Short mmCIF file of C-alpha atoms in Angstrom, two decimals:
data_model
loop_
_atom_site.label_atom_id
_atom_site.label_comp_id
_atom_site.label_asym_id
_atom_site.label_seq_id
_atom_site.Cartn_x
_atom_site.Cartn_y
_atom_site.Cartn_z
CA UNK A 1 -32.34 -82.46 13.48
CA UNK A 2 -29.67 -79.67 13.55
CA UNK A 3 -31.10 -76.38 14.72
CA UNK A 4 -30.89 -74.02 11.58
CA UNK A 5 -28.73 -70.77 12.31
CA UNK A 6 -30.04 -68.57 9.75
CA UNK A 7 -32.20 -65.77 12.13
CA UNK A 8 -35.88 -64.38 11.37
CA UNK A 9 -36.85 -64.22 7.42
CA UNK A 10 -34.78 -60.73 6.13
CA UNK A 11 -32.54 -60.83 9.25
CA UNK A 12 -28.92 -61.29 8.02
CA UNK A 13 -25.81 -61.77 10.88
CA UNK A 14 -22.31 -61.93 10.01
CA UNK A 15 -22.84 -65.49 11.20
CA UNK A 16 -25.39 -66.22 9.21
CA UNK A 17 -23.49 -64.37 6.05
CA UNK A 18 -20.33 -66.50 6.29
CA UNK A 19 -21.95 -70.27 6.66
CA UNK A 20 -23.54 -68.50 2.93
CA UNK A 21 -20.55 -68.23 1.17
CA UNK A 22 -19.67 -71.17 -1.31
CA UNK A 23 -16.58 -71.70 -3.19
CA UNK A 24 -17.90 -71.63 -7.27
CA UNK A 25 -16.28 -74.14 -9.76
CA UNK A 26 -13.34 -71.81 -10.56
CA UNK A 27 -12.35 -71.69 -6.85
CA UNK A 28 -13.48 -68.16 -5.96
CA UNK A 29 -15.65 -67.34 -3.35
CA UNK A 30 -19.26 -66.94 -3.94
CA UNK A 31 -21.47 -64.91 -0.72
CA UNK A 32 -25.24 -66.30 -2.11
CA UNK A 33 -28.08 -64.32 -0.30
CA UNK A 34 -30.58 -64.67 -2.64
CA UNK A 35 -33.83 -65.08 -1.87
CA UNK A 36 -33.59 -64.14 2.00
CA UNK A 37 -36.09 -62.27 2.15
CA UNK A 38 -33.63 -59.16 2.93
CA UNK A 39 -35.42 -55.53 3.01
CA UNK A 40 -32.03 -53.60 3.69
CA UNK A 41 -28.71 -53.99 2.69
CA UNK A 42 -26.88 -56.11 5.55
CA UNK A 43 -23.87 -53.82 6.67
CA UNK A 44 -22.03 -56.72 8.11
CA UNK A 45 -21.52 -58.14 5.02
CA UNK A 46 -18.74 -55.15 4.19
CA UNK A 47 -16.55 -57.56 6.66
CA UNK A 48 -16.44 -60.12 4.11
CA UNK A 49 -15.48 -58.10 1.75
CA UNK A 50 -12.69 -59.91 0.50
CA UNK A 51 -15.11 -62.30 -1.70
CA UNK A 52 -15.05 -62.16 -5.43
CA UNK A 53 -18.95 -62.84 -5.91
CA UNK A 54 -21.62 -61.04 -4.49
CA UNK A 55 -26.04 -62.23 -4.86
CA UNK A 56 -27.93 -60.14 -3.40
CA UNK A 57 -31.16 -61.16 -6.02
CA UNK A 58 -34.73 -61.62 -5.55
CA UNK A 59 -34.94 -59.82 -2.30
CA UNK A 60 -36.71 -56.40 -1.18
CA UNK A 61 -33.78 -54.20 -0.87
CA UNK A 62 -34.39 -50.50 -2.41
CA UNK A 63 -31.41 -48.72 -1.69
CA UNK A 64 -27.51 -49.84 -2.14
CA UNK A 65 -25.30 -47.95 -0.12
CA UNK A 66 -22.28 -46.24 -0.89
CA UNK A 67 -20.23 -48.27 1.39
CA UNK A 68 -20.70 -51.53 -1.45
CA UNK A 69 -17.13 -49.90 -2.76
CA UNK A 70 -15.60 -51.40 -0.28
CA UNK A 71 -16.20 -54.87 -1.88
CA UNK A 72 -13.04 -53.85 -4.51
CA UNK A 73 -12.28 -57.58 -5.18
CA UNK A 74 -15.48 -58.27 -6.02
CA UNK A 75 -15.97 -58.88 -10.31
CA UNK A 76 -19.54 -60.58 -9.97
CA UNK A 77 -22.59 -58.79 -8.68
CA UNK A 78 -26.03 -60.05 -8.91
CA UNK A 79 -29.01 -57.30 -7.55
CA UNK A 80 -31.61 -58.70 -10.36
CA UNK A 81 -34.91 -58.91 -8.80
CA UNK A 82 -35.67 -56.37 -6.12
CA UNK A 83 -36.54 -52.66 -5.57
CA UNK A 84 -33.61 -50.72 -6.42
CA UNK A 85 -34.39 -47.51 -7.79
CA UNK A 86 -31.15 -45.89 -8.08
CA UNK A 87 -27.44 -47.09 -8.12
CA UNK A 88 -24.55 -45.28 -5.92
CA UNK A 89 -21.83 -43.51 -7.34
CA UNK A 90 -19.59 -45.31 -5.62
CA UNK A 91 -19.91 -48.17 -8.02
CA UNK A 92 -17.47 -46.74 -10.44
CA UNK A 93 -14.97 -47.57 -7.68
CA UNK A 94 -15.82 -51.02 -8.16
CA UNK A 95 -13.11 -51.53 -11.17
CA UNK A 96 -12.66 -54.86 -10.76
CA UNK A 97 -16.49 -55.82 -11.72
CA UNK A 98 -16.82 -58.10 -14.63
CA UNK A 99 -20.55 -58.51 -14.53
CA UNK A 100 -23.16 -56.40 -12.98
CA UNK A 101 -27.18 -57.64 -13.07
CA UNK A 102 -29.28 -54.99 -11.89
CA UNK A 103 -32.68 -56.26 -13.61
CA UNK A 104 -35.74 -56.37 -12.72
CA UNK A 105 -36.03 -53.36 -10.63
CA UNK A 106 -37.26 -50.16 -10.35
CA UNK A 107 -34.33 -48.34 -12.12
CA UNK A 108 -34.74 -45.07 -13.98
CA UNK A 109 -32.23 -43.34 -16.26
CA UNK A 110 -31.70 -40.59 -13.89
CA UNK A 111 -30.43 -43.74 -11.10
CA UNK A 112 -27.60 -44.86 -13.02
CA UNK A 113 -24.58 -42.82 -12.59
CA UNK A 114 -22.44 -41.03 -14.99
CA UNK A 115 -19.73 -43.54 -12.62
CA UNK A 116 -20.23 -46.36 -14.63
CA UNK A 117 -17.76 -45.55 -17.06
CA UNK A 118 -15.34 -46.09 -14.54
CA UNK A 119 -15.95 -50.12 -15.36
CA UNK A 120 -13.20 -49.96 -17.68
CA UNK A 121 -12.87 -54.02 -17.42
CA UNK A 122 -16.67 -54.81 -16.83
CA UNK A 123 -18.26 -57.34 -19.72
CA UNK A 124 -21.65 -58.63 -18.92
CA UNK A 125 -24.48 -55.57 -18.03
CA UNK A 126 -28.17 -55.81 -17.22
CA UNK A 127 -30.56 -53.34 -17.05
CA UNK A 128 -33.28 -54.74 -18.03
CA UNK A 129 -36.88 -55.14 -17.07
CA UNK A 130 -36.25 -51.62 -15.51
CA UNK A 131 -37.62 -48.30 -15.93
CA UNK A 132 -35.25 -46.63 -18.57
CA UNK A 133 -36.61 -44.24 -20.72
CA UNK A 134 -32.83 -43.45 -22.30
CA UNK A 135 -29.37 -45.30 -22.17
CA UNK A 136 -26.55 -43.36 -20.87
CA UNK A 137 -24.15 -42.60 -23.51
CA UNK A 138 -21.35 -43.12 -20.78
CA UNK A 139 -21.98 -47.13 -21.85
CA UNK A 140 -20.18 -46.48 -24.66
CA UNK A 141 -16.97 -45.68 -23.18
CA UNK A 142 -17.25 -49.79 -21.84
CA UNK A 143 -14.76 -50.94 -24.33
CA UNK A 144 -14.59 -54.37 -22.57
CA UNK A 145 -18.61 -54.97 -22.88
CA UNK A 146 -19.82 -58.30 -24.77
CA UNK A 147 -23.09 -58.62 -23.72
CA UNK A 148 -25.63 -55.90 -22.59
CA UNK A 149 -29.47 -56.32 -21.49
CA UNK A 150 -32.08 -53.79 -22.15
CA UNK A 151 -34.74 -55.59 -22.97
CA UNK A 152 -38.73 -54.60 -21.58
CA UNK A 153 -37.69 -50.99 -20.90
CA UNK A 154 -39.25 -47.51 -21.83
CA UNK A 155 -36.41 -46.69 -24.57
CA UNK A 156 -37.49 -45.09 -28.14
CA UNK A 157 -33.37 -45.46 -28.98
CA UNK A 158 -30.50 -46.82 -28.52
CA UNK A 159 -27.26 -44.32 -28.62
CA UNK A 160 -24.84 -44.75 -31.74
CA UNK A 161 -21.95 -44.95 -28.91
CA UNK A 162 -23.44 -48.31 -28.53
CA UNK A 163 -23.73 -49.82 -31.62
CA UNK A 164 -19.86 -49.28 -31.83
CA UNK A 165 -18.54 -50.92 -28.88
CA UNK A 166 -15.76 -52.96 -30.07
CA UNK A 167 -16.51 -56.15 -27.95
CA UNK A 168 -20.49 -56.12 -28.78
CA UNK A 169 -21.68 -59.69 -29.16
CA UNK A 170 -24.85 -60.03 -27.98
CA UNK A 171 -27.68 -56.74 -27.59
CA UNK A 172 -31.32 -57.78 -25.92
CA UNK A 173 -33.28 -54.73 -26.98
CA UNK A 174 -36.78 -56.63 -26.91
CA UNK A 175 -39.58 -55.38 -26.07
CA UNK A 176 -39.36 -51.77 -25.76
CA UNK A 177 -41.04 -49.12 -27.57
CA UNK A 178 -39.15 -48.04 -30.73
CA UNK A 179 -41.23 -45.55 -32.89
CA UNK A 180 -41.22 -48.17 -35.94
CA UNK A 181 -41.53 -52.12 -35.20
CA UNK A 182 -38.42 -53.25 -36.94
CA UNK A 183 -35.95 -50.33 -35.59
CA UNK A 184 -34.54 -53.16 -33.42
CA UNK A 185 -33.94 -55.46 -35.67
CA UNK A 186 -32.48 -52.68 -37.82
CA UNK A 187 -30.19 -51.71 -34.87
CA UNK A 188 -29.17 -55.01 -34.25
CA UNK A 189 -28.01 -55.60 -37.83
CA UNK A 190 -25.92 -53.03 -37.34
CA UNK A 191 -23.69 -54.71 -34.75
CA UNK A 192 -23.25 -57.84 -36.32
CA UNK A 193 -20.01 -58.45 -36.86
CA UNK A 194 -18.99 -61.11 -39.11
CA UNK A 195 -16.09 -63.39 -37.51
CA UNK A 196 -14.66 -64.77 -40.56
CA UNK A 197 -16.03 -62.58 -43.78
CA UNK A 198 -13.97 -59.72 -44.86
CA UNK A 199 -14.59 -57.88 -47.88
CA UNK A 200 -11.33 -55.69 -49.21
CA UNK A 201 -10.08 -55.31 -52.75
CA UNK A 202 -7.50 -56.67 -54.42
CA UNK A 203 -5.47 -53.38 -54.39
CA UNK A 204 -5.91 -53.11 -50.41
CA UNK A 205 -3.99 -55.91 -49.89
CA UNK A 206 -0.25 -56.63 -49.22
CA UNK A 207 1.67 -59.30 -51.33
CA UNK A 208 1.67 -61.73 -48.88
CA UNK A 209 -1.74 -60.99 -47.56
CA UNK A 210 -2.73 -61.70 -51.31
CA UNK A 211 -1.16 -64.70 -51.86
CA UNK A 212 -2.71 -66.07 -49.10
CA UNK A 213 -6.15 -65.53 -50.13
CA UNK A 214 -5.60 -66.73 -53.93
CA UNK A 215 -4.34 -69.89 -52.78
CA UNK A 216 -7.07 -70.20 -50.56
CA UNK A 217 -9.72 -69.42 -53.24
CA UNK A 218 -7.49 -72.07 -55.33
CA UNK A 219 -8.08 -74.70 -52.93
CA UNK A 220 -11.85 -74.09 -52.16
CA UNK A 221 -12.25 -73.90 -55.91
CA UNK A 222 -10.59 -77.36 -56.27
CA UNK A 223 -12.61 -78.81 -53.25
CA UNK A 224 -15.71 -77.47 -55.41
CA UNK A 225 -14.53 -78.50 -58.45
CA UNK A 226 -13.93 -82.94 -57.30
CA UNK A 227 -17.32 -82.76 -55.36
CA UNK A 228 -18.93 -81.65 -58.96
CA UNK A 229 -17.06 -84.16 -60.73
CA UNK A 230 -16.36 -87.07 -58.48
CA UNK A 231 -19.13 -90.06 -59.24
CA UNK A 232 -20.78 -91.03 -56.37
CA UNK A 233 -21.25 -94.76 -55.48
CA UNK A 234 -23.90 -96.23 -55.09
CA UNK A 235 -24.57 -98.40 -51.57
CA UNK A 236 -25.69 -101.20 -50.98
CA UNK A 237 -25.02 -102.21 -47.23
CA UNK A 238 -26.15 -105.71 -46.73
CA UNK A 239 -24.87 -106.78 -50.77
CA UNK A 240 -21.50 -109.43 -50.64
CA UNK A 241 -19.47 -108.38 -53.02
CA UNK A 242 -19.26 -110.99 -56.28
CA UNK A 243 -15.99 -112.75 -55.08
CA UNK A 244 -16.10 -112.09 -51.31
CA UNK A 245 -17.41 -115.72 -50.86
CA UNK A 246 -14.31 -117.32 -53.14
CA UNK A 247 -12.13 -114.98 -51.28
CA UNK A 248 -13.33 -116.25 -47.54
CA UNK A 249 -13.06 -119.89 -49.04
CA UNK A 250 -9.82 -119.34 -50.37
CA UNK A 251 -8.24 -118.19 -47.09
CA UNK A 252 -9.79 -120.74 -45.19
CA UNK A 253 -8.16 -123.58 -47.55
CA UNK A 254 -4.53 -122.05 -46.87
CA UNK A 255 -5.07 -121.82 -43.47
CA UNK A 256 -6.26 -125.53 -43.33
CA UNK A 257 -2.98 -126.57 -45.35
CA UNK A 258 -0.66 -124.48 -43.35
CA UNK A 259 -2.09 -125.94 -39.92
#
């Protein structure tokens, strides 16, 4: 059996760190050090820092350095599951981030830095399981955001900046300690945006815009209108049809003469 090259549990070499990267299904490359047992950031990753995916999760690392700006191709960062208290500024640097999972850690709201704004493109954030007792308002300037996660945190609200994120399709606020049980679900109502329901008068629209709609009313009414009206038959699977016998013999005698 083939000598494993991976060093003592939480030791990470640059050896080690490149027979750990993996090309992902969409052909970018993936560095996976998950569950390495790492207690401090490996520097000698920063000379692979031309991968596109980073995992760094369920580990013991507390501190990220500054120096993780270097990774600037990098749009996938996993850090969920270790001791990270804080988060460098340096991340706003990072502008090429599409996804950022800092959860289950030791964050507070005074370790995440006014920076992340800087994420103009970033979609996926979570910050949950954490320490939080507020969300930065600077979340709000994430125009590009779809999903956020801060569920099982220490937050009494959630800022309106929020709620009117452009993107928003899916919140996870459960779990924390709003001052009335259903302020979640009233929050959460709030961002629902329906995709195809749009409620406008009559007078609000253009002539063409109009049209449109009155034909398509037209046509759902007629839809309604034959399902309401049209008998329905009744069926009987496994029942032969009175003349289906005559028929089959029929066709059989012509075929006979013919051949």
């Amino acid at each position: 059996m083939a000598k494993s090259e991976k060093g003592p549990k939480g030791k990470i070499t640059l050896k080690v760190a490149k027979n750990c990267i993996k090309i992902t299904s969409d052909g970018k490359k993936r560095l996976d050090l998950s569950k390495m047992g790492i207690t401090t950031f490996p520097k000698c990753i920063l000379r692979l820092n031309d991968v596109d995916e980073l995992d760094l999760s369920r580990n013991l690392i507390r501190k990220i350095p500054d120096s993780i700006s270097k990774f600037q191709n990098l749009r996938w960062l996993d850090l969920h599951s270790n001791y990270i208290d804080k988060l460098p500024e340096s991340i706003g640097q990072m502008t090429s981030l599409l996804y950022l999972n800092v959860s289950n850690n030791q964050l507070t709201s005074n370790g995440l830095p006014v920076e992340l704004k800087q994420l103009k493109n970033i979609r996926t954030v979570n910050l949950g399981l954490n320490h939080l007792d507020s969300v930065p308002t600077t979340l709000g300037a994430l125009k590009e955001l779809h999903e956020v996660g801060l569920h099982d945190n220490l937050l009494k609200n959630i800022p309106v900046s929020i709620s009117k994120l452009p993107k928003l399709k899916k919140l996870n606020i459960k779990r924390n300690p709003f001052p009335k049980p259903d302020e979640s679900e009233t929050f959460i109502d709030s961002i629902r945006r329906p995709e195809n329901l749009y409620v406008v008068e009559e007078k609000d629209l253009c002539a063409a815009c109009l049209r449109k709609c009155q034909n398509a009313r037209d046509k759902l009414n007629r839809i309604k209108n034959m399902a309401m009206t049209t008998p329905r038959k009744t069926i009987f699977p496994n029942l032969i049809s009175p003349n289906s016998m005559a028929k089959d013999s029929e066709d059989w005698k012509i075929l006979s003469t013919s051949s």
